[in-house]
Coordinates of C-alpha atoms in Angstrom, one line a residue:
X28 CA 115.5 103.0 -16.5
X29 CA 113.5 100.7 -18.8
X30 CA 114.3 97.2 -19.8
X31 CA 114.4 96.4 -23.5
X32 CA 112.8 93.2 -24.8
X33 CA 112.9 92.1 -28.4
X34 CA 110.1 89.9 -29.8
X35 CA 110.6 86.7 -31.7
X36 CA 108.2 84.4 -33.5
X37 CA 107.9 80.6 -32.9
X38 CA 107.1 78.2 -35.6
X39 CA 107.5 74.4 -35.6
X40 CA 109.9 74.4 -32.6
X41 CA 112.1 77.2 -34.1
X42 CA 112.5 80.7 -32.8
X43 CA 113.2 83.4 -35.4
X44 CA 113.1 87.2 -35.5
X45 CA 109.6 88.5 -36.3
X46 CA 109.0 89.9 -39.9
X47 CA 107.9 93.1 -38.3
X48 CA 110.3 92.9 -35.4
X49 CA 109.1 94.6 -32.3
X50 CA 111.2 96.1 -29.5
X51 CA 109.4 96.6 -26.1
X52 CA 110.6 98.8 -23.3
X53 CA 109.0 98.4 -19.9
X54 CA 109.4 100.2 -16.6
X55 CA 107.5 101.4 -13.6
X56 CA 107.6 103.9 -10.8
X57 CA 105.5 104.3 -7.6
X58 CA 102.4 105.2 -9.6
X59 CA 102.6 103.9 -13.2
X60 CA 103.5 101.0 -15.3
X61 CA 105.2 102.2 -18.6
X62 CA 105.4 100.4 -21.9
X63 CA 107.0 101.7 -25.1
X64 CA 107.1 99.8 -28.4
X65 CA 108.9 100.2 -31.7
X66 CA 108.0 98.0 -34.7
X67 CA 109.5 98.0 -38.2
X68 CA 107.2 98.4 -41.1
X69 CA 108.6 96.7 -44.2
X70 CA 108.5 98.5 -47.6
X71 CA 105.1 98.1 -49.3
X72 CA 103.2 97.3 -46.0
X73 CA 100.7 99.8 -44.6
X74 CA 99.3 99.8 -41.0
X75 CA 95.7 98.9 -40.9
X76 CA 93.1 100.2 -38.4
X77 CA 89.4 99.4 -38.4
X78 CA 88.7 102.4 -36.2
X79 CA 90.7 105.7 -36.1
X80 CA 88.8 107.4 -33.3
X81 CA 87.5 106.4 -29.9
X82 CA 83.8 107.0 -30.5
X83 CA 83.8 104.4 -33.3
X84 CA 85.5 101.8 -31.2
X85 CA 82.7 99.2 -30.7
X86 CA 82.0 95.5 -31.3
X87 CA 81.8 96.0 -35.1
X88 CA 84.8 98.4 -35.4
X89 CA 87.2 97.3 -32.8
X90 CA 90.9 98.0 -32.2
X91 CA 91.2 94.2 -32.4
X92 CA 90.4 94.3 -36.1
X93 CA 93.7 95.8 -37.4
X94 CA 97.3 96.5 -36.3
X95 CA 97.4 96.8 -32.5
X96 CA 99.3 96.0 -29.4
X97 CA 98.0 94.2 -26.4
X98 CA 99.2 94.6 -22.8
X99 CA 97.8 92.0 -20.4
X100 CA 98.7 92.2 -16.7
X101 CA 97.7 90.1 -13.7
X102 CA 98.8 90.6 -10.1
X103 CA 97.3 87.1 -9.3
X104 CA 99.7 84.7 -11.0
X105 CA 99.0 82.5 -14.0
X106 CA 96.4 80.2 -12.4
X107 CA 94.1 82.9 -11.0
X108 CA 94.5 85.1 -14.2
X109 CA 91.7 83.1 -15.7
X110 CA 89.6 82.7 -12.5
X111 CA 86.4 84.7 -12.1
X112 CA 86.9 87.4 -9.4
X113 CA 90.6 87.7 -10.1
X114 CA 91.4 87.7 -13.8
X115 CA 93.6 90.0 -15.8
X116 CA 93.6 93.5 -17.2
X117 CA 93.9 93.9 -20.9
X118 CA 94.6 97.1 -22.8
X119 CA 94.7 97.1 -26.6
X120 CA 95.9 100.1 -28.6
X121 CA 96.2 100.8 -32.4
X122 CA 98.5 103.2 -34.3
X123 CA 95.9 106.0 -34.0
X124 CA 95.9 106.0 -30.2
X125 CA 92.5 104.4 -30.0
X126 CA 92.5 101.9 -27.1
X127 CA 90.2 99.7 -25.2
X128 CA 90.6 98.4 -21.7
X129 CA 89.0 95.4 -20.1
X130 CA 89.1 93.5 -16.8
X131 CA 88.7 89.9 -18.0
X132 CA 87.2 87.4 -15.5
X133 CA 86.2 90.2 -13.2
X134 CA 84.1 89.5 -10.1
X135 CA 81.0 90.8 -11.9
X136 CA 80.6 88.8 -15.2
X137 CA 79.2 91.1 -17.9
X138 CA 80.9 94.1 -16.4
X139 CA 84.3 93.6 -17.9
X140 CA 84.3 96.7 -20.1
X141 CA 83.3 99.0 -17.2
X142 CA 86.8 98.9 -15.8
X143 CA 88.9 102.0 -16.9
X144 CA 92.6 101.8 -16.9
X145 CA 93.2 105.5 -17.0
X146 CA 96.0 104.7 -19.5
X147 CA 97.6 107.4 -21.6
X148 CA 98.6 106.3 -25.1
X149 CA 100.7 108.2 -27.7
X150 CA 101.8 106.8 -31.1
X151 CA 103.9 108.0 -33.9
X152 CA 103.8 106.5 -37.4
X153 CA 106.0 106.8 -40.5
X154 CA 106.2 104.6 -43.6
X155 CA 108.9 102.4 -42.0
X156 CA 108.1 102.5 -38.3
X157 CA 105.4 102.6 -35.6
X158 CA 106.2 103.7 -32.1
X159 CA 103.9 103.8 -29.1
X160 CA 104.2 104.9 -25.5
X161 CA 101.7 104.0 -22.8
X162 CA 101.5 104.7 -19.1
X163 CA 99.0 102.8 -16.9
X164 CA 98.2 104.0 -13.4
X165 CA 98.5 101.3 -10.7
X166 CA 95.8 103.1 -8.7
X167 CA 93.1 101.8 -11.0
X168 CA 94.0 98.3 -10.1
X169 CA 94.1 98.9 -6.4
X170 CA 91.6 97.9 -3.7
X171 CA 88.0 99.0 -4.4
X172 CA 86.5 96.4 -2.0
X173 CA 86.5 93.6 -4.7
X174 CA 88.7 90.5 -4.4
X175 CA 90.2 90.9 -7.8
X176 CA 91.7 94.2 -7.1
X177 CA 95.1 94.5 -5.4
X178 CA 94.6 95.0 -1.6
X179 CA 98.2 95.9 -0.7
X180 CA 100.5 97.3 -3.3
X181 CA 103.6 96.8 -1.2
X182 CA 105.6 94.0 -2.7
X183 CA 103.2 93.4 -5.5
X184 CA 104.3 91.7 -8.7
X185 CA 102.6 91.2 -12.0
X186 CA 102.7 88.7 -14.8
X187 CA 102.8 90.6 -18.0
X188 CA 102.2 89.6 -21.6
X189 CA 102.9 92.0 -24.5
X190 CA 101.7 91.3 -28.1
X191 CA 102.0 93.1 -31.4
X192 CA 99.4 91.8 -33.7
X193 CA 98.0 92.5 -37.2
X194 CA 94.4 91.4 -36.4
X195 CA 92.4 89.2 -34.1
X196 CA 92.9 86.3 -36.5
X197 CA 96.3 85.4 -35.2
X198 CA 98.6 87.6 -37.2
X199 CA 101.4 87.9 -34.7
X200 CA 104.5 90.0 -35.2
X201 CA 106.1 89.1 -31.9
X202 CA 105.0 88.9 -28.4
X203 CA 106.7 88.6 -25.0

């Protein structure tokens, strides 16, 4: 079964339910990490995406510049998550199933975008709701002879951050 998490926003030391409240569901099995998300869309609000197909997803037309979710995972703990050679894996996806995957702080600076998660993303949109399901194979984070990859998957654990955002400019609708 999956665990449900509900996002909240934080402002001036106060927690409150996000305007576009987001429910997250996470789970895993022997081969994949699973994330599902449901977010409310208030009346009069439209989802925005700078790119609606994978071939146009580049520096000028990125998933980052519109409604998207972010999944960040690190098997190395919070300190090494920002250390070169270890880092964290980041997958962003928009309501049109366009996604980008990056290994931040990898052991070969400049090669961050060459990592491929192998993720599968599916979204559904309506006037009042956006839902998304994603599966991420653990195998693409396993040993490939580089110190940042997981050497032994037995007993592994991840720190995970989930974000639902409206743009790269800090529009947050709730993260975990």
